[in-house]
């Protein structure tokens, strides 16, 4: 019997090598029901990060096995439901490839630890869980709290909704920008939030449900426009730096 390629062992089986392989478009169609936000670009990015390893035809087209699709499901679930960074997910997949227990567990199986409450709302994370999910060192996480970028509840836990902030801080830290340097971002956001509050607060206090709905929509639109303006201004300023 032909040996199963090493990279197809995780989350696959020996019969997978004989099954028809899928194009990237077909893989997207398979995953879309469970992961509506997934795109072809996302799948290509996960391949570039060495998380999935489709074969290539002589003309260069990707052909995905059932094991490849299972790996993608594992990665997308770990990101969406458990907030794991890609480097941690890769460690999990590498362990599964080798038939070893997942890091931090005593089992070689693929299930991930629960991260939600019974009501379906995401449960707060301990500092250790939050730091691991964000890709922050414990000291960096403590600095983020100290400088006002992140907050904790009375038990020292972090809301999962703050993970995007923490992951951005982790990414900036890799470029030498420490949490203490990021206070300027918080100050700017507080000023922007104050401006938006002046515009919508009177309507939010209205008793009419219709008025509150309109105010909520306006708040969301203002937040999106503010983020768009910030990004555009920053890109323009950085573009100026590159001019001769």
XYZ file of C-alpha atoms in Angstrom:
244
model
C 0.000 0.000 0.000
C 1.243 3.446 -0.830
C 2.114 5.418 2.272
C -0.055 8.408 3.099
C 1.969 11.614 2.704
C 3.050 12.970 6.097
C 1.143 16.224 5.675
C -2.123 14.387 4.937
C -2.183 12.394 8.171
C -3.652 15.081 10.394
C -7.455 15.054 10.344
C -7.455 12.682 7.347
C -7.361 8.961 6.633
C -5.570 6.519 4.394
C -8.374 6.439 1.830
C -8.106 10.167 1.302
C -5.314 9.821 -1.247
C -7.661 7.999 -3.639
C -10.568 10.446 -3.331
C -11.145 13.118 -5.995
C -9.396 16.368 -5.195
C -11.152 19.726 -5.164
C -10.310 23.025 -6.774
C -9.999 26.066 -4.533
C -13.408 27.251 -5.733
C -14.988 23.924 -4.786
C -13.330 24.081 -1.359
C -14.761 27.567 -0.887
C -18.250 26.267 -1.718
C -17.851 23.418 0.800
C -16.746 25.744 3.607
C -19.048 28.693 2.953
C -22.080 27.265 4.782
C -20.183 27.028 8.070
C -17.803 29.950 7.472
C -19.636 32.645 5.467
C -16.705 35.066 5.682
C -14.116 32.733 4.180
C -12.694 33.790 0.819
C -10.313 32.389 -1.766
C -7.749 34.934 -0.588
C -8.121 33.620 2.959
C -7.513 30.034 1.819
C -4.449 31.123 -0.136
C -3.182 32.996 2.908
C -3.559 29.923 5.127
C -1.572 27.968 2.553
C 1.146 30.639 2.583
C 1.299 30.248 6.377
C 2.017 26.510 5.925
C -1.288 25.413 7.483
C -2.614 23.518 4.484
C -0.704 21.833 1.677
C -2.707 21.264 -1.523
C -1.113 19.529 -4.470
C -0.371 21.513 -7.625
C -1.211 20.431 -11.132
C 1.459 20.838 -13.858
C -0.266 24.095 -14.819
C -0.085 25.340 -11.215
C -3.693 24.895 -10.075
C -4.318 23.902 -6.467
C -6.011 20.545 -5.815
C -7.247 19.953 -2.251
C -7.716 16.571 -0.580
C -10.331 15.734 2.044
C -7.598 16.052 4.665
C -6.806 19.541 3.374
C -10.455 20.539 3.782
C -10.501 19.063 7.304
C -7.394 21.052 8.185
C -9.020 24.227 6.896
C -12.122 23.538 8.979
C -9.922 23.012 12.027
C -8.055 26.278 11.450
C -11.193 28.334 10.802
C -12.986 26.875 13.824
C -9.998 27.499 16.084
C -9.860 31.115 14.933
C -13.592 31.814 15.084
C -14.625 29.940 18.227
C -11.451 29.809 20.300
C -9.513 32.907 19.236
C -6.285 30.985 18.725
C -3.517 32.721 16.758
C -2.192 30.941 13.681
C 1.125 30.015 15.302
C -0.746 28.100 18.036
C -3.025 26.419 15.499
C 0.029 25.393 13.483
C 1.548 23.824 16.620
C -1.687 21.842 17.049
C -1.661 20.618 13.461
C 2.023 19.725 13.607
C 1.363 17.687 16.749
C -1.545 15.913 15.070
C 0.649 15.198 12.038
C 3.139 13.486 14.326
C 0.436 11.616 16.244
C 1.328 13.460 19.437
C -0.962 15.042 22.066
C -1.985 18.601 21.424
C 0.199 21.125 23.249
C -1.174 21.611 26.738
C -3.460 18.539 26.610
C -3.124 14.873 27.271
C -4.925 13.777 24.128
C -3.896 13.301 20.530
C -7.414 13.977 19.285
C -8.437 17.139 17.511
C -11.204 18.728 19.643
C -10.590 22.188 21.024
C -11.479 23.331 24.566
C -14.844 25.044 24.985
C -14.734 28.830 24.925
C -18.390 29.794 25.194
C -21.062 29.842 27.862
C -24.178 27.735 27.623
C -26.141 30.761 26.446
C -23.837 31.039 23.423
C -22.148 34.252 24.553
C -18.390 34.157 24.569
C -17.073 33.641 28.081
C -14.410 35.923 29.561
C -10.874 34.576 29.270
C -8.269 34.306 31.975
C -5.137 36.388 31.520
C -3.235 33.267 30.412
C -5.898 32.252 27.891
C -6.239 35.800 26.596
C -2.496 36.313 26.185
C -2.131 33.005 24.341
C -5.065 33.772 22.042
C -3.735 37.252 21.271
C -0.099 36.269 20.823
C 1.050 38.500 23.692
C 3.626 37.747 26.333
C 2.263 38.021 29.907
C 4.320 41.157 30.510
C 3.017 42.746 27.316
C -0.561 41.975 28.348
C 0.040 43.560 31.755
C 1.441 46.657 30.024
C -1.633 46.877 27.776
C -3.819 46.937 30.879
C -1.544 49.413 32.660
C -1.622 51.881 29.771
C -5.381 51.663 29.300
C -5.566 49.690 26.075
C -7.313 46.739 27.721
C -9.527 46.279 30.758
C -10.363 43.357 33.034
C -13.331 42.405 35.167
C -13.267 42.077 38.962
C -11.719 38.611 38.640
C -8.938 39.755 36.318
C -10.506 38.170 33.232
C -10.585 39.723 29.772
C -13.633 40.003 27.476
C -13.082 38.064 24.264
C -14.362 41.091 22.355
C -11.075 42.845 23.221
C -8.980 40.293 21.315
C -8.736 42.422 18.144
C -7.136 45.192 20.228
C -4.732 42.767 21.854
C -3.770 41.139 18.551
C -3.085 44.543 17.006
C -0.913 45.402 20.010
C 0.924 42.088 19.606
C 1.559 42.786 15.930
C 2.874 46.275 16.673
C 5.073 44.881 19.442
C 6.776 42.646 16.880
C 7.845 45.854 15.138
C 9.195 47.385 18.327
C 6.142 49.485 19.209
C 5.430 48.823 22.880
C 2.075 49.261 24.684
C 3.305 52.456 26.339
C 3.651 53.965 22.874
C 0.013 53.221 22.081
C -1.570 55.611 24.576
C -1.844 58.134 21.752
C -4.280 55.761 19.997
C -6.482 55.518 23.071
C -6.477 59.293 23.528
C -7.467 59.821 19.898
C -10.252 57.234 20.156
C -11.630 58.868 23.291
C -11.809 62.224 21.500
C -13.518 60.640 18.479
C -15.974 58.797 20.719
C -16.787 62.043 22.507
C -17.561 63.741 19.201
C -19.802 60.891 18.066
C -21.535 60.813 21.448
C -22.520 64.466 21.096
C -24.249 63.641 17.824
C -26.205 60.563 18.840
C -26.691 60.793 22.629
C -29.860 62.921 22.459
C -31.516 60.436 20.122
C -30.364 57.432 22.155
C -32.194 58.883 25.163
C -35.465 58.968 23.201
C -38.176 56.587 24.306
C -39.179 55.743 20.755
C -37.797 52.395 19.663
C -37.702 53.628 16.074
C -35.598 56.630 17.109
C -33.195 54.410 19.014
C -32.862 52.118 15.999
C -32.010 55.095 13.781
C -29.494 56.301 16.361
C -27.859 52.898 16.490
C -27.552 52.814 12.705
C -26.117 56.335 12.733
C -23.633 55.339 15.434
C -22.443 52.381 13.373
C -22.117 54.526 10.256
C -20.166 57.215 12.102
C -17.828 54.614 13.582
C -17.152 53.129 10.143
C -16.540 56.558 8.600
C -14.225 57.521 11.448
C -12.178 54.353 10.962
C -12.110 54.974 7.202
C -10.869 58.540 7.710
C -8.182 57.429 10.160
C -6.907 54.761 7.768
C -6.905 57.129 4.789
C -5.049 59.869 6.673
C -2.453 57.424 7.979
C -1.886 55.897 4.542
C -1.491 59.373 3.023
C 1.033 60.382 5.674
C 3.050 57.191 5.241
C 2.935 57.566 1.471
C 4.564 60.972 1.890
C 7.466 59.293 3.699
C 8.187 57.175 0.645
C 8.362 60.059 -1.771
C 11.902 60.970 -2.918
